[in-house]
Coordinates of C-alpha atoms and ligand atoms in Angstrom, one line a residue:
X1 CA 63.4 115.7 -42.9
X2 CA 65.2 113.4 -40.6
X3 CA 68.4 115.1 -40.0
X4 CA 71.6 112.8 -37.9
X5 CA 74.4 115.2 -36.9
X6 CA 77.4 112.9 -35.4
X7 CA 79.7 115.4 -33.6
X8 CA 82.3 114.8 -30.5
X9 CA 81.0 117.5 -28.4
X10 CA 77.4 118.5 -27.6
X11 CA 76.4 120.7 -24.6
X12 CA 75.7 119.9 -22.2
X13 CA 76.9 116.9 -21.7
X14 CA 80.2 117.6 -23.2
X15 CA 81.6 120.6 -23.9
X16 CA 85.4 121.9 -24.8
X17 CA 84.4 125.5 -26.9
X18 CA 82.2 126.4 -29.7
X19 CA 81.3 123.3 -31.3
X20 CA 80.0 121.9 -28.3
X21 CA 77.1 125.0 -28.1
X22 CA 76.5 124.6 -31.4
X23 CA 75.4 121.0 -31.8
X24 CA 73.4 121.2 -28.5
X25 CA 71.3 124.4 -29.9
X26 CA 71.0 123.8 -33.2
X27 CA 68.9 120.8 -33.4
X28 CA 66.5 122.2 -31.3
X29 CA 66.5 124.8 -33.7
X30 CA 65.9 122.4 -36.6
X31 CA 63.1 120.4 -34.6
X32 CA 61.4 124.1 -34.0
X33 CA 61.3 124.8 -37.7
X34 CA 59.3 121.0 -38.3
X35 CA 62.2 118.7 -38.7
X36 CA 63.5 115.8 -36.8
X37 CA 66.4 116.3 -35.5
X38 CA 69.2 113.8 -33.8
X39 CA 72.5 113.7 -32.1
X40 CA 74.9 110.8 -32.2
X41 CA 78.4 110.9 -30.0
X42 CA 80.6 109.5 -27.3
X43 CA 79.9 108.1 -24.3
X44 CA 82.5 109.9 -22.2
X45 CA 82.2 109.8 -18.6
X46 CA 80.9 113.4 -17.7
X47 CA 78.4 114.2 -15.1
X48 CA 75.8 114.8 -17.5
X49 CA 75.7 110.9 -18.0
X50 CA 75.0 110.1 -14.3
X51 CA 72.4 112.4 -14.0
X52 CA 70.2 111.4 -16.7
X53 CA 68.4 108.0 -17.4
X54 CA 68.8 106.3 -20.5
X55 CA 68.0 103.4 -22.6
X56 CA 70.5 100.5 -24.5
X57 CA 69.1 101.0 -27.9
X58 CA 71.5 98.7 -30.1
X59 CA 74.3 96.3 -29.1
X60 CA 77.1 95.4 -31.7
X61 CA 80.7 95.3 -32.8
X62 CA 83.0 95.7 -35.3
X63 CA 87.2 95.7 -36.3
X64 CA 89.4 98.3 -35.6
X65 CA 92.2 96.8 -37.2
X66 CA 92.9 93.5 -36.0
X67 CA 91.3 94.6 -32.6
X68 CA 87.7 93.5 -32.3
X69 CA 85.7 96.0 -30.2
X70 CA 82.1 95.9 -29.1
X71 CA 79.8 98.9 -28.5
X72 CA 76.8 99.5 -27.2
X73 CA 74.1 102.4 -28.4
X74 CA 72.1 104.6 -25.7
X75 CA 69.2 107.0 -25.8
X76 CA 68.5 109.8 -23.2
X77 CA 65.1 108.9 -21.6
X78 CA 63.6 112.4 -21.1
X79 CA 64.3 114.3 -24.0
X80 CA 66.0 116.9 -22.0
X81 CA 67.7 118.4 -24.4
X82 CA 64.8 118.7 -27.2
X83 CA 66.1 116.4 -29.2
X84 CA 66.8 112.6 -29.3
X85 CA 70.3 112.3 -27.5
X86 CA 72.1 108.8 -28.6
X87 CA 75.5 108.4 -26.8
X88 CA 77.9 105.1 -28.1
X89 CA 79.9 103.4 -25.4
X90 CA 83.1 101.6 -26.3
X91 CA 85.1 100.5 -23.3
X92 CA 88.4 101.2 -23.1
X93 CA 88.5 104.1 -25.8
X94 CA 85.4 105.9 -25.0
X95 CA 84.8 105.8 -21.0
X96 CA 86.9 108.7 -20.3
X97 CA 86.1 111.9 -18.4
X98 CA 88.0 114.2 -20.8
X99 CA 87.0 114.9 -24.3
X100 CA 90.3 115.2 -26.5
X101 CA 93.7 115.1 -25.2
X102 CA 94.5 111.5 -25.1
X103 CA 97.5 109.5 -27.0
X104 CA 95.2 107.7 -28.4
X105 CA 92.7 110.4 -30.0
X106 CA 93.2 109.2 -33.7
X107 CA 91.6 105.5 -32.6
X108 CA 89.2 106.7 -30.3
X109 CA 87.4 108.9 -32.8
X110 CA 87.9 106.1 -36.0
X111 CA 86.2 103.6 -33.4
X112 CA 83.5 105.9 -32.7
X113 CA 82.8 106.7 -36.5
X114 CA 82.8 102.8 -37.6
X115 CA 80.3 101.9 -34.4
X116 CA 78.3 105.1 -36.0
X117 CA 77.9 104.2 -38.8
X118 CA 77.9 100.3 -38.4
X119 CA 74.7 101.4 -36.4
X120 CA 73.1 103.0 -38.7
X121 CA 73.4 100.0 -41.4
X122 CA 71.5 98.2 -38.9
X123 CA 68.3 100.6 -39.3
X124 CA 65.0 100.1 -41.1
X125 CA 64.9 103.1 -42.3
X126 CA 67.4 106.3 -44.1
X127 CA 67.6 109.7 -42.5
X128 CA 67.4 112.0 -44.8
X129 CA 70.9 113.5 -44.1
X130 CA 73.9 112.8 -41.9
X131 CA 75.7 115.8 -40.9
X132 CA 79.4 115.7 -39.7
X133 CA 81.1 118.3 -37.3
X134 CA 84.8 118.7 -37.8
X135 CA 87.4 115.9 -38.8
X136 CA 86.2 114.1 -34.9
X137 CA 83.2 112.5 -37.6
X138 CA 85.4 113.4 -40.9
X139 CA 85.6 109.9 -41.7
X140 CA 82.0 109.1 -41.9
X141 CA 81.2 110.7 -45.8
X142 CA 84.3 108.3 -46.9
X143 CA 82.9 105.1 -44.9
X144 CA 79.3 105.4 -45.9
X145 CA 80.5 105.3 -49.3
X146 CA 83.9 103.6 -50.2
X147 CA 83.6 100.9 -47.0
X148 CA 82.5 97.6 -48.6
X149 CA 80.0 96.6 -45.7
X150 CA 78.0 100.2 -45.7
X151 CA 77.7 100.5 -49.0
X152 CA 73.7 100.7 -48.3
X153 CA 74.4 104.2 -47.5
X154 CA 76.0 105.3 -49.9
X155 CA 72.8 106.9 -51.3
X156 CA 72.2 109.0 -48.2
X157 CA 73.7 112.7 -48.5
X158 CA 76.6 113.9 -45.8
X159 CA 77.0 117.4 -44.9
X160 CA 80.2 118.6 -43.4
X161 CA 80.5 122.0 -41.2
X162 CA 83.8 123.1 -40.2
X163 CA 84.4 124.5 -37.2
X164 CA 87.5 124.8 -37.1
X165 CA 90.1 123.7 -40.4
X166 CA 93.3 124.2 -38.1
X167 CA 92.5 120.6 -36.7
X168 CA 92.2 117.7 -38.9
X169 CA 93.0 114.5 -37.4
X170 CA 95.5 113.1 -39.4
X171 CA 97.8 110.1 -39.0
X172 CA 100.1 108.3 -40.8
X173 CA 98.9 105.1 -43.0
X174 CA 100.2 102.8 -41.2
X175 CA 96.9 103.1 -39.7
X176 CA 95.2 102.8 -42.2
X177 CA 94.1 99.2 -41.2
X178 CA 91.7 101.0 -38.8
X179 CA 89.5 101.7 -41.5
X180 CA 86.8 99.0 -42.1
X181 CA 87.8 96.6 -45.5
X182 CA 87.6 99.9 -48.5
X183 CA 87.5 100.2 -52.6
X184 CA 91.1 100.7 -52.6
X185 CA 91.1 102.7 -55.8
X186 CA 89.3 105.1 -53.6
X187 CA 93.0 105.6 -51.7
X188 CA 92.7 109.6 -52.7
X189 CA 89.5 110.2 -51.3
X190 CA 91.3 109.4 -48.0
X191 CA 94.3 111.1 -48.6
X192 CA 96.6 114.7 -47.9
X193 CA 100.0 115.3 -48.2
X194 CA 100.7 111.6 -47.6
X195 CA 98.7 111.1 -44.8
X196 CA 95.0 110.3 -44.0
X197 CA 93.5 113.3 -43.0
X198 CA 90.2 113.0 -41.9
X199 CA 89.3 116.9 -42.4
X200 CA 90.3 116.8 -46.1
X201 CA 88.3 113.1 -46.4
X202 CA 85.6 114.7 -45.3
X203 CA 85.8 117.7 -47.2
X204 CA 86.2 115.7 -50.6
X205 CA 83.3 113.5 -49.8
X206 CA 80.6 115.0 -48.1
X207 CA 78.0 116.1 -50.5
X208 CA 77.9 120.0 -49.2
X209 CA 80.6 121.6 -47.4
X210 CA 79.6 124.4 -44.7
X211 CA 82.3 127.2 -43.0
X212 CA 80.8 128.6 -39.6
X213 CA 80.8 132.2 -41.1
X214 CA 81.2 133.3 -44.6
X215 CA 84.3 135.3 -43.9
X216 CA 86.1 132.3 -42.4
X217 CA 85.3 130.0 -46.2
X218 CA 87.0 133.3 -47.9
X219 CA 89.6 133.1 -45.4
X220 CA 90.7 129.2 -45.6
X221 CA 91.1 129.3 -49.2
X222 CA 94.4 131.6 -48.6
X223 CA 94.6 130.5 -44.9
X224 CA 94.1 127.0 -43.7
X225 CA 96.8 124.8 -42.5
X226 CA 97.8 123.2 -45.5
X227 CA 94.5 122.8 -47.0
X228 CA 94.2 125.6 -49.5
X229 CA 94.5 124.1 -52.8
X230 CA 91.7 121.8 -51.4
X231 CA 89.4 124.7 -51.0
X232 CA 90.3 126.0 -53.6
X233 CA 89.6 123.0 -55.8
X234 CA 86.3 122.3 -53.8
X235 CA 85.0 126.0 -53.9
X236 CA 81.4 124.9 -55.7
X237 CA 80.1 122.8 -53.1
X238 CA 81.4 125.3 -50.2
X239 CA 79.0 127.7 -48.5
X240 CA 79.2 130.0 -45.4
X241 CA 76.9 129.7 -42.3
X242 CA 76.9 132.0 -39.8
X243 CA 76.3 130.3 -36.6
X244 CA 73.6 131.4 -33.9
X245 CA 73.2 131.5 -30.0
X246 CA 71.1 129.4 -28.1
X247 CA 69.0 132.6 -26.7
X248 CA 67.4 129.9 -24.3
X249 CA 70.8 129.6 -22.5
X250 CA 72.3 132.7 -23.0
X251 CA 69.6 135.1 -22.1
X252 CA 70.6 138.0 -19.1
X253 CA 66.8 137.8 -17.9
X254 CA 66.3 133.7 -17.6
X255 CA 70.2 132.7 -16.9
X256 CA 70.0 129.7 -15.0
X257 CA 74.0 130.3 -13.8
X258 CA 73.1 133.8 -12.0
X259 CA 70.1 134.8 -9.5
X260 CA 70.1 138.5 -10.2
X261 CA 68.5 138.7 -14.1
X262 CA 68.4 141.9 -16.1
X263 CA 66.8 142.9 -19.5
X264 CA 67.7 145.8 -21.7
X265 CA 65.6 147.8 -19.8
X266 CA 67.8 147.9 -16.3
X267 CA 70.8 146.7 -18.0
X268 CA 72.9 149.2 -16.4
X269 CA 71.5 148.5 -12.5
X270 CA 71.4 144.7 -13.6
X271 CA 75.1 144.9 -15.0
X272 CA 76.7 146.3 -12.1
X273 CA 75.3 143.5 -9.7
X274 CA 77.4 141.5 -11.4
X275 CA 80.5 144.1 -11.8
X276 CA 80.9 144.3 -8.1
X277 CA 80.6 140.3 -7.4
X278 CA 83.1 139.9 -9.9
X279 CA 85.2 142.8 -8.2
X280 CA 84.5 141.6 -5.0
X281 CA 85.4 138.1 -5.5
X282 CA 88.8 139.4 -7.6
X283 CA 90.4 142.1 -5.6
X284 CA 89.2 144.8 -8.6
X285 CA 88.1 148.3 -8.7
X286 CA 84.4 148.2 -9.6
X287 CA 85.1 152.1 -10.3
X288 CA 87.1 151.3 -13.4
X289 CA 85.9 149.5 -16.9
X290 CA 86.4 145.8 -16.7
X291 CA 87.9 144.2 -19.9
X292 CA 87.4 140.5 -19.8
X293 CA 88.8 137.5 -21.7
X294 CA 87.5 134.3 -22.2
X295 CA 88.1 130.9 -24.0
X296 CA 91.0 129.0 -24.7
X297 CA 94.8 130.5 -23.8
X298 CA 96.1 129.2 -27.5
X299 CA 97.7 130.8 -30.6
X300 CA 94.7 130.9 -32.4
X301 CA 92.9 133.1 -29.6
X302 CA 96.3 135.4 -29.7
X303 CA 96.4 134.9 -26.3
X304 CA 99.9 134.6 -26.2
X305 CA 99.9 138.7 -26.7
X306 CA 97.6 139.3 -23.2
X307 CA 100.3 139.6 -21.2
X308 CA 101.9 142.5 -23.6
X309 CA 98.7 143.8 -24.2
X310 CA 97.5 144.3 -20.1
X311 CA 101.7 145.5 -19.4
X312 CA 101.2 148.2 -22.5
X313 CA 98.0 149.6 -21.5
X314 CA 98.8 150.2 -17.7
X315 CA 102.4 151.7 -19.2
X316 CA 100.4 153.3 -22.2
X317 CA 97.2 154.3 -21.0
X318 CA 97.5 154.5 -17.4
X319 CA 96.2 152.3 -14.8
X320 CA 92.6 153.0 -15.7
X321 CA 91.2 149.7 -16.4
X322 CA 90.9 146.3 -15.0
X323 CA 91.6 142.7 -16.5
X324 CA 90.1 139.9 -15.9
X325 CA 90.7 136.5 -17.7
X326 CA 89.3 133.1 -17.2
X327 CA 90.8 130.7 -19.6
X328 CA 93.1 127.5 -19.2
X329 CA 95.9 126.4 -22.7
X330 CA 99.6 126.8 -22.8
X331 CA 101.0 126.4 -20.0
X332 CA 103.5 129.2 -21.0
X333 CA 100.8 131.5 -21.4
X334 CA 99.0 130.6 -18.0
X335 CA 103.1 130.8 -16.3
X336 CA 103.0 134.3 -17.6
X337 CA 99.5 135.6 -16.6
X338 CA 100.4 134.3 -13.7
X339 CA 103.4 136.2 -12.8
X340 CA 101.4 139.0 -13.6
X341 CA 99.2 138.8 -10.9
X342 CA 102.2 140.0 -8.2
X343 CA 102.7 142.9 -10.2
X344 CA 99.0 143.7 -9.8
X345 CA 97.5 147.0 -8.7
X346 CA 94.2 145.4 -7.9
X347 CA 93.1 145.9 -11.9
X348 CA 94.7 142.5 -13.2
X349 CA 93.2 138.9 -11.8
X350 CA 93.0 135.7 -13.7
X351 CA 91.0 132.1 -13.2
X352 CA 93.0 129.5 -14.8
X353 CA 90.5 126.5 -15.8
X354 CA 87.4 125.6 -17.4
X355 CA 84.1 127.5 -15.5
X356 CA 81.0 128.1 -16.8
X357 CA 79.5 129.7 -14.0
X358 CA 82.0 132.3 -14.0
X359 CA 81.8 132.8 -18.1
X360 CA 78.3 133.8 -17.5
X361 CA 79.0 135.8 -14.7
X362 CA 81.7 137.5 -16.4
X363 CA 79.5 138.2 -19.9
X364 CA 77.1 139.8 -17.3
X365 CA 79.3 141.8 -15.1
X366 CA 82.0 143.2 -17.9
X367 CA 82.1 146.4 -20.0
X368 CA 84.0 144.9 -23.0
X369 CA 85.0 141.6 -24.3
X370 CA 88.2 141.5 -25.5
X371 CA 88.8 139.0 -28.9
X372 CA 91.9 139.7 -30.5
X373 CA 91.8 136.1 -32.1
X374 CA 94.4 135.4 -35.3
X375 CA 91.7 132.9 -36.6
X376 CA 88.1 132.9 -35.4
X377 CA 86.0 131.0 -37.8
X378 CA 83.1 132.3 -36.0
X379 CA 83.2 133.1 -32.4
X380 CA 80.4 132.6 -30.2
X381 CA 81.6 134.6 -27.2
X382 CA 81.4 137.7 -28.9
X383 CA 77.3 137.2 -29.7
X384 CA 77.3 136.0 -25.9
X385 CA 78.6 139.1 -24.6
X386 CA 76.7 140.9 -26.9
X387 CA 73.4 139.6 -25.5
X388 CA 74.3 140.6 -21.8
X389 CA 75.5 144.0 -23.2
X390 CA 79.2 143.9 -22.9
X391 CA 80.3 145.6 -26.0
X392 CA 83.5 143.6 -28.1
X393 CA 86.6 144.7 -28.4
X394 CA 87.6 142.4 -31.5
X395 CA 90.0 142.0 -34.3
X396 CA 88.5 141.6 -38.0
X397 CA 88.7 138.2 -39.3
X398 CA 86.7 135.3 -39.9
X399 CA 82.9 135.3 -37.8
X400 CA 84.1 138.5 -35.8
X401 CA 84.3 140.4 -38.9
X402 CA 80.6 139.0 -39.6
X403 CA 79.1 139.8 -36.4
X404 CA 80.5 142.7 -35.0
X405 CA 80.5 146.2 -36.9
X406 CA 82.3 148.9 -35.5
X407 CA 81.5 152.3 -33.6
X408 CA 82.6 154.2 -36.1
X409 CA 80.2 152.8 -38.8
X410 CA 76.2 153.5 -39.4
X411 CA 74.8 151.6 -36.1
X412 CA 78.2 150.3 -35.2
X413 CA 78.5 148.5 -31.6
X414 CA 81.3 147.4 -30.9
X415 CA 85.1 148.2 -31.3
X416 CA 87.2 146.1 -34.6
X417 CA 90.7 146.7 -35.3
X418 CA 92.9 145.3 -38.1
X419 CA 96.3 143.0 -36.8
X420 CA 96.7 140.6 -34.1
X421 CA 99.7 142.6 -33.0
X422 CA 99.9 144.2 -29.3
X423 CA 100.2 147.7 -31.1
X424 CA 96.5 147.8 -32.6
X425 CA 95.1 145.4 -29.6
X426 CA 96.4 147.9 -27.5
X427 CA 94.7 150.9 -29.7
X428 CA 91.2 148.9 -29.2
X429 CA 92.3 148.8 -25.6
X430 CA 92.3 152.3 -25.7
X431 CA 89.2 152.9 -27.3
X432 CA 87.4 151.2 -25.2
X433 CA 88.3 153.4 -21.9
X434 CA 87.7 156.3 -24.1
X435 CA 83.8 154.8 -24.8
X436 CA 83.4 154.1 -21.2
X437 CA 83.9 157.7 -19.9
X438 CA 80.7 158.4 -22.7
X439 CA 78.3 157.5 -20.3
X440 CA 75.8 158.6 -22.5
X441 CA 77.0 156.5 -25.5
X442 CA 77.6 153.5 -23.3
X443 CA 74.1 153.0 -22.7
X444 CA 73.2 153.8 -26.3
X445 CA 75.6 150.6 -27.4
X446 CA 73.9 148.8 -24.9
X447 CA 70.6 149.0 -26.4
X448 CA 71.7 148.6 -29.8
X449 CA 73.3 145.4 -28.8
X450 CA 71.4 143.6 -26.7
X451 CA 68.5 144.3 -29.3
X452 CA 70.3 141.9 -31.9
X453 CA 69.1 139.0 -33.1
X454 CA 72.0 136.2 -33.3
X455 CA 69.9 133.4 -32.2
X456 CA 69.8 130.3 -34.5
X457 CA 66.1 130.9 -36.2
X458 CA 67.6 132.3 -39.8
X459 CA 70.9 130.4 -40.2
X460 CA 68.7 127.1 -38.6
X461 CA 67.0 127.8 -41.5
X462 CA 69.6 128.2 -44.0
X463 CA 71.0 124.7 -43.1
X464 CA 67.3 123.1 -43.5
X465 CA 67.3 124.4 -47.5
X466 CA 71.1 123.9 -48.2
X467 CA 69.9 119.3 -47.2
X468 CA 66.4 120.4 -49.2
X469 CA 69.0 121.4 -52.2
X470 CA 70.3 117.8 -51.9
X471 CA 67.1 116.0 -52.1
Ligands
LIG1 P1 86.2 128.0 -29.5 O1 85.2 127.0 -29.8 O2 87.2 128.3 -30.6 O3 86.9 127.8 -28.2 P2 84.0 129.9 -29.4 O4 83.9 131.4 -29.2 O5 83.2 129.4 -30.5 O6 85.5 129.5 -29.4 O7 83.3 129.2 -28.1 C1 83.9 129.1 -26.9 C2 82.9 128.6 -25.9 O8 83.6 128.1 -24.8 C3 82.0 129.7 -25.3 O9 80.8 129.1 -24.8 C4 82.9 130.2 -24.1 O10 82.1 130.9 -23.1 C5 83.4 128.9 -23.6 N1 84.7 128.9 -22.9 C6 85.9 129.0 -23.4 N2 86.8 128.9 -22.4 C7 86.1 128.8 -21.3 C8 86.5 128.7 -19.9 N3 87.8 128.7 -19.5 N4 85.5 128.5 -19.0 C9 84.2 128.5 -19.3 N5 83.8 128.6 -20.6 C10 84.8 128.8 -21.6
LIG2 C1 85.4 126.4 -33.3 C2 85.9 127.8 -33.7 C3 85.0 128.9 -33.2 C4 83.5 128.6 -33.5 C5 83.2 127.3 -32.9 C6 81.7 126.9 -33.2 O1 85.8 126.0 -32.2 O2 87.2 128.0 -33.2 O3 85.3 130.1 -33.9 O4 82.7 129.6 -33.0 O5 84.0 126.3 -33.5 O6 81.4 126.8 -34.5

């Protein structure tokens, strides 16, 4: 099967969380099980682009509203990443260094969609699937077929996975001239709660729906911004997938972030390596267990309870711990954490920013992973940690609740608690400082853990016969 996925991020050459390790691992995985495989998106300006050769592949243009653009299609070169890598330029929109965040998000990401799928009009052949990520390529199931000029692939199946349903991209139709000349009767397909909302287009019109865990698709039919009655409605052609890990990447014993590699084997010599850099390089007692944080400093993540949660256990369960959190979001929760750090007793330090040395570093050199996360629809960081034997400390919803089972059960390894509140965070908190003086147990999780197998070869799979059941 030829499969297209269209998607905003893709590591890594662009990269903001989650979705971006997804797309760049799971093709791979697709084009190991027989398949062809292909990633379309932007042409952002990100160092990946200057270090790699590529190839102009198509030239054209289109409307976006009454402003014309042109766009031009590239290819990676060297096949670096497994996988054919195509990259659409479109000056003034797309040549930016960042990948969201701009004013001008919503006609950035129609551009990109109409230059996809003008593109792909253009070809002699179909793929056998086009497969969205997220409301960034929502728009693409409705284009390829309500637009009047794409019509000639309207016969080609669309898949959407959602990521993450708290996002979807919508704007007001006054806009709606952005979207090339449409079958107005088709006005629903478009529409939510008076807006165009590229999530819900997408969810209406793709031909198979996928949620990122299974737990998550239970949860968004009660819980999803506004879109409930739509999943509700949509329930048949909804399915969970439980995303994987690249283990290329994220393997202790082949990092390509880190010199000093460990397997399960020396895990405990190989682990503290990394413990006392990380000490070393932030003022922390190696002696005590270090709790780490990582990812985005939002709502979502709960991370607006840290600073409650690291105050309460030094008040609660004595200064026995260290924090450390690398993350970059609010900027009320960053002021915060950093107030913290004068209050410090050398067992609290924070990196504000985006590092991915330093999250591998930290996976390696951690005891526990702390996740206390109001919505997860799956969470990769807990399967990273996981593989580098840092045992989660994480609350149960959405992907968590698929992925981590707790201590307390049949071959539990890790630590779950109910509510996003600083009371049972706390209690997980304190768990965790109660597993680490088990040194015993300790290195029993370890093992347990680090045996897993998260990578992408069953759910790869899974995806492959959900497009086969489309055929
Ligand atoms: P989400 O996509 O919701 O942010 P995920 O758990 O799916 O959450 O994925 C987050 C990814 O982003 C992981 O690869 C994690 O290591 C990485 N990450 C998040 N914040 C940072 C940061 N500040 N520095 C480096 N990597 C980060
Ligand atoms: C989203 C979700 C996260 C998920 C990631 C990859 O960003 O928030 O839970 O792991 O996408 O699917």
């Amino acid at each position: 099967m030829e499969i297209i996925h269209v998607t905003a991020e893709c590591y890594p050459v662009a990269k903001a969380g989650g979705l971006g390790d997804v797309v760049g691992a799971l093709p791979a995985y697709q084009i190991k099980l027989g398949h062809v495989a292909k990633v379309v998106m932007p042409m952002y300006r990100t160092k990946y682009l200057y270090s790699h050769d590529w190839e102009v592949v198509h030239k054209g243009g289109s409307n976006l509203g009454h402003w014309w653009f042109d766009y031009t299609v590239i290819r990676e070169m060297d096949n670096a990443q497994g996988f054919d890598l195509y990259l659409i330029d479109i000056h003034g929109l797309l040549d930016r260094e960042k990948v969201y965040g701009y004013i001008d998000d919503n006609e950035r990401f129609v551009a990109f969609q109409i230059a996809v799928v003008d593109w792909m009009s253009k070809w002699q052949h179909r793929p056998d699937v086009v497969h969205v990520h997220d409301h960034h390529s929502g728009l693409i199931p409705f284009m390829m077929q309500h637009c009047l000029g794409f019509r000639s692939l309207s016969g080609i199946p669309s898949v959407l996975t959602i990521h993450n349903a708290q996002y979807q991209g919508q704007f007001g139709w006054d806009k709606s001239i952005f979207i090339p000349s449409w079958d107005s009767w088709k006005r629903g397909m478009l529409e939510w709660n008076n807006a165009i909302n590229p999530l819900a287009s997408a969810i209406k019109c793709a031909w198979k729906v996928t949620t990122v865990s299974p737990s998550y698709l239970d949860e968004l039919r009660y819980m999803s911004n506004g879109l409930e009655e739509l999943f509700e409605y949509e329930k048949g052609k909804c399915i969970g997938i439980l995303n994987g890990i690249d283990d290329q990447v994220w393997d202790p014993s082949t990092d390509k972030y880190f010199d000093h590699h460990y397997r399960s084997s020396n895990a405990e010599k190989g682990k503290a390596v990394h413990k006392k850099f990380l000490c070393d390089t932030f003022g922390l007692d190696q002696g005590k267990p270090l709790i780490i944080f990582i990812g985005r400093l939002v709502g979502e993540k709960a991370a607006d309870l840290l600073p409650a949660v690291i105050a309460d256990s030094f008040q609660h369960i004595g200064r026995k711990m260290n924090f450390l959190v690398l993350g970059s979001g609010e900027p009320e929760v960053e002021d915060q954490l950093r107030a913290m750090l004068s209050h410090s007793w050398g067992d609290f330090s924070l990196y504000v920013g985006y590092n991915e040395t330093l999250s591998h570093q930290m996976y390696a050199g951690a005891d526990f992973l702390l996740m206390p996360s109001r919505v997860e629809p799956c969470g990769l960081n807990q399967m990273y940690a996981m593989r580098y034997g840092t045992i989660p400390v994480v609350r149960r919803t959405g992907g968590l609740k698929d992925t981590v089972r707790d201590l307390s059960e049949e071959g539990g390894y890790g630590i779950t608690f109910e509510q996003a509140t600083v009371g049972d965070i706390t209690h997980g908190v304190w768990r965790a400082t109660q597993l680490y003086e088990d040194n015993k147990k300790m290195k029993e999780v370890r093992k347990t853990m680090m045996k897993l197998d998260n990578s992408w070869d069953k759910s790869a799979a899974e995806y492959i016969k959900l497009y086969e059941s489309l055929k």
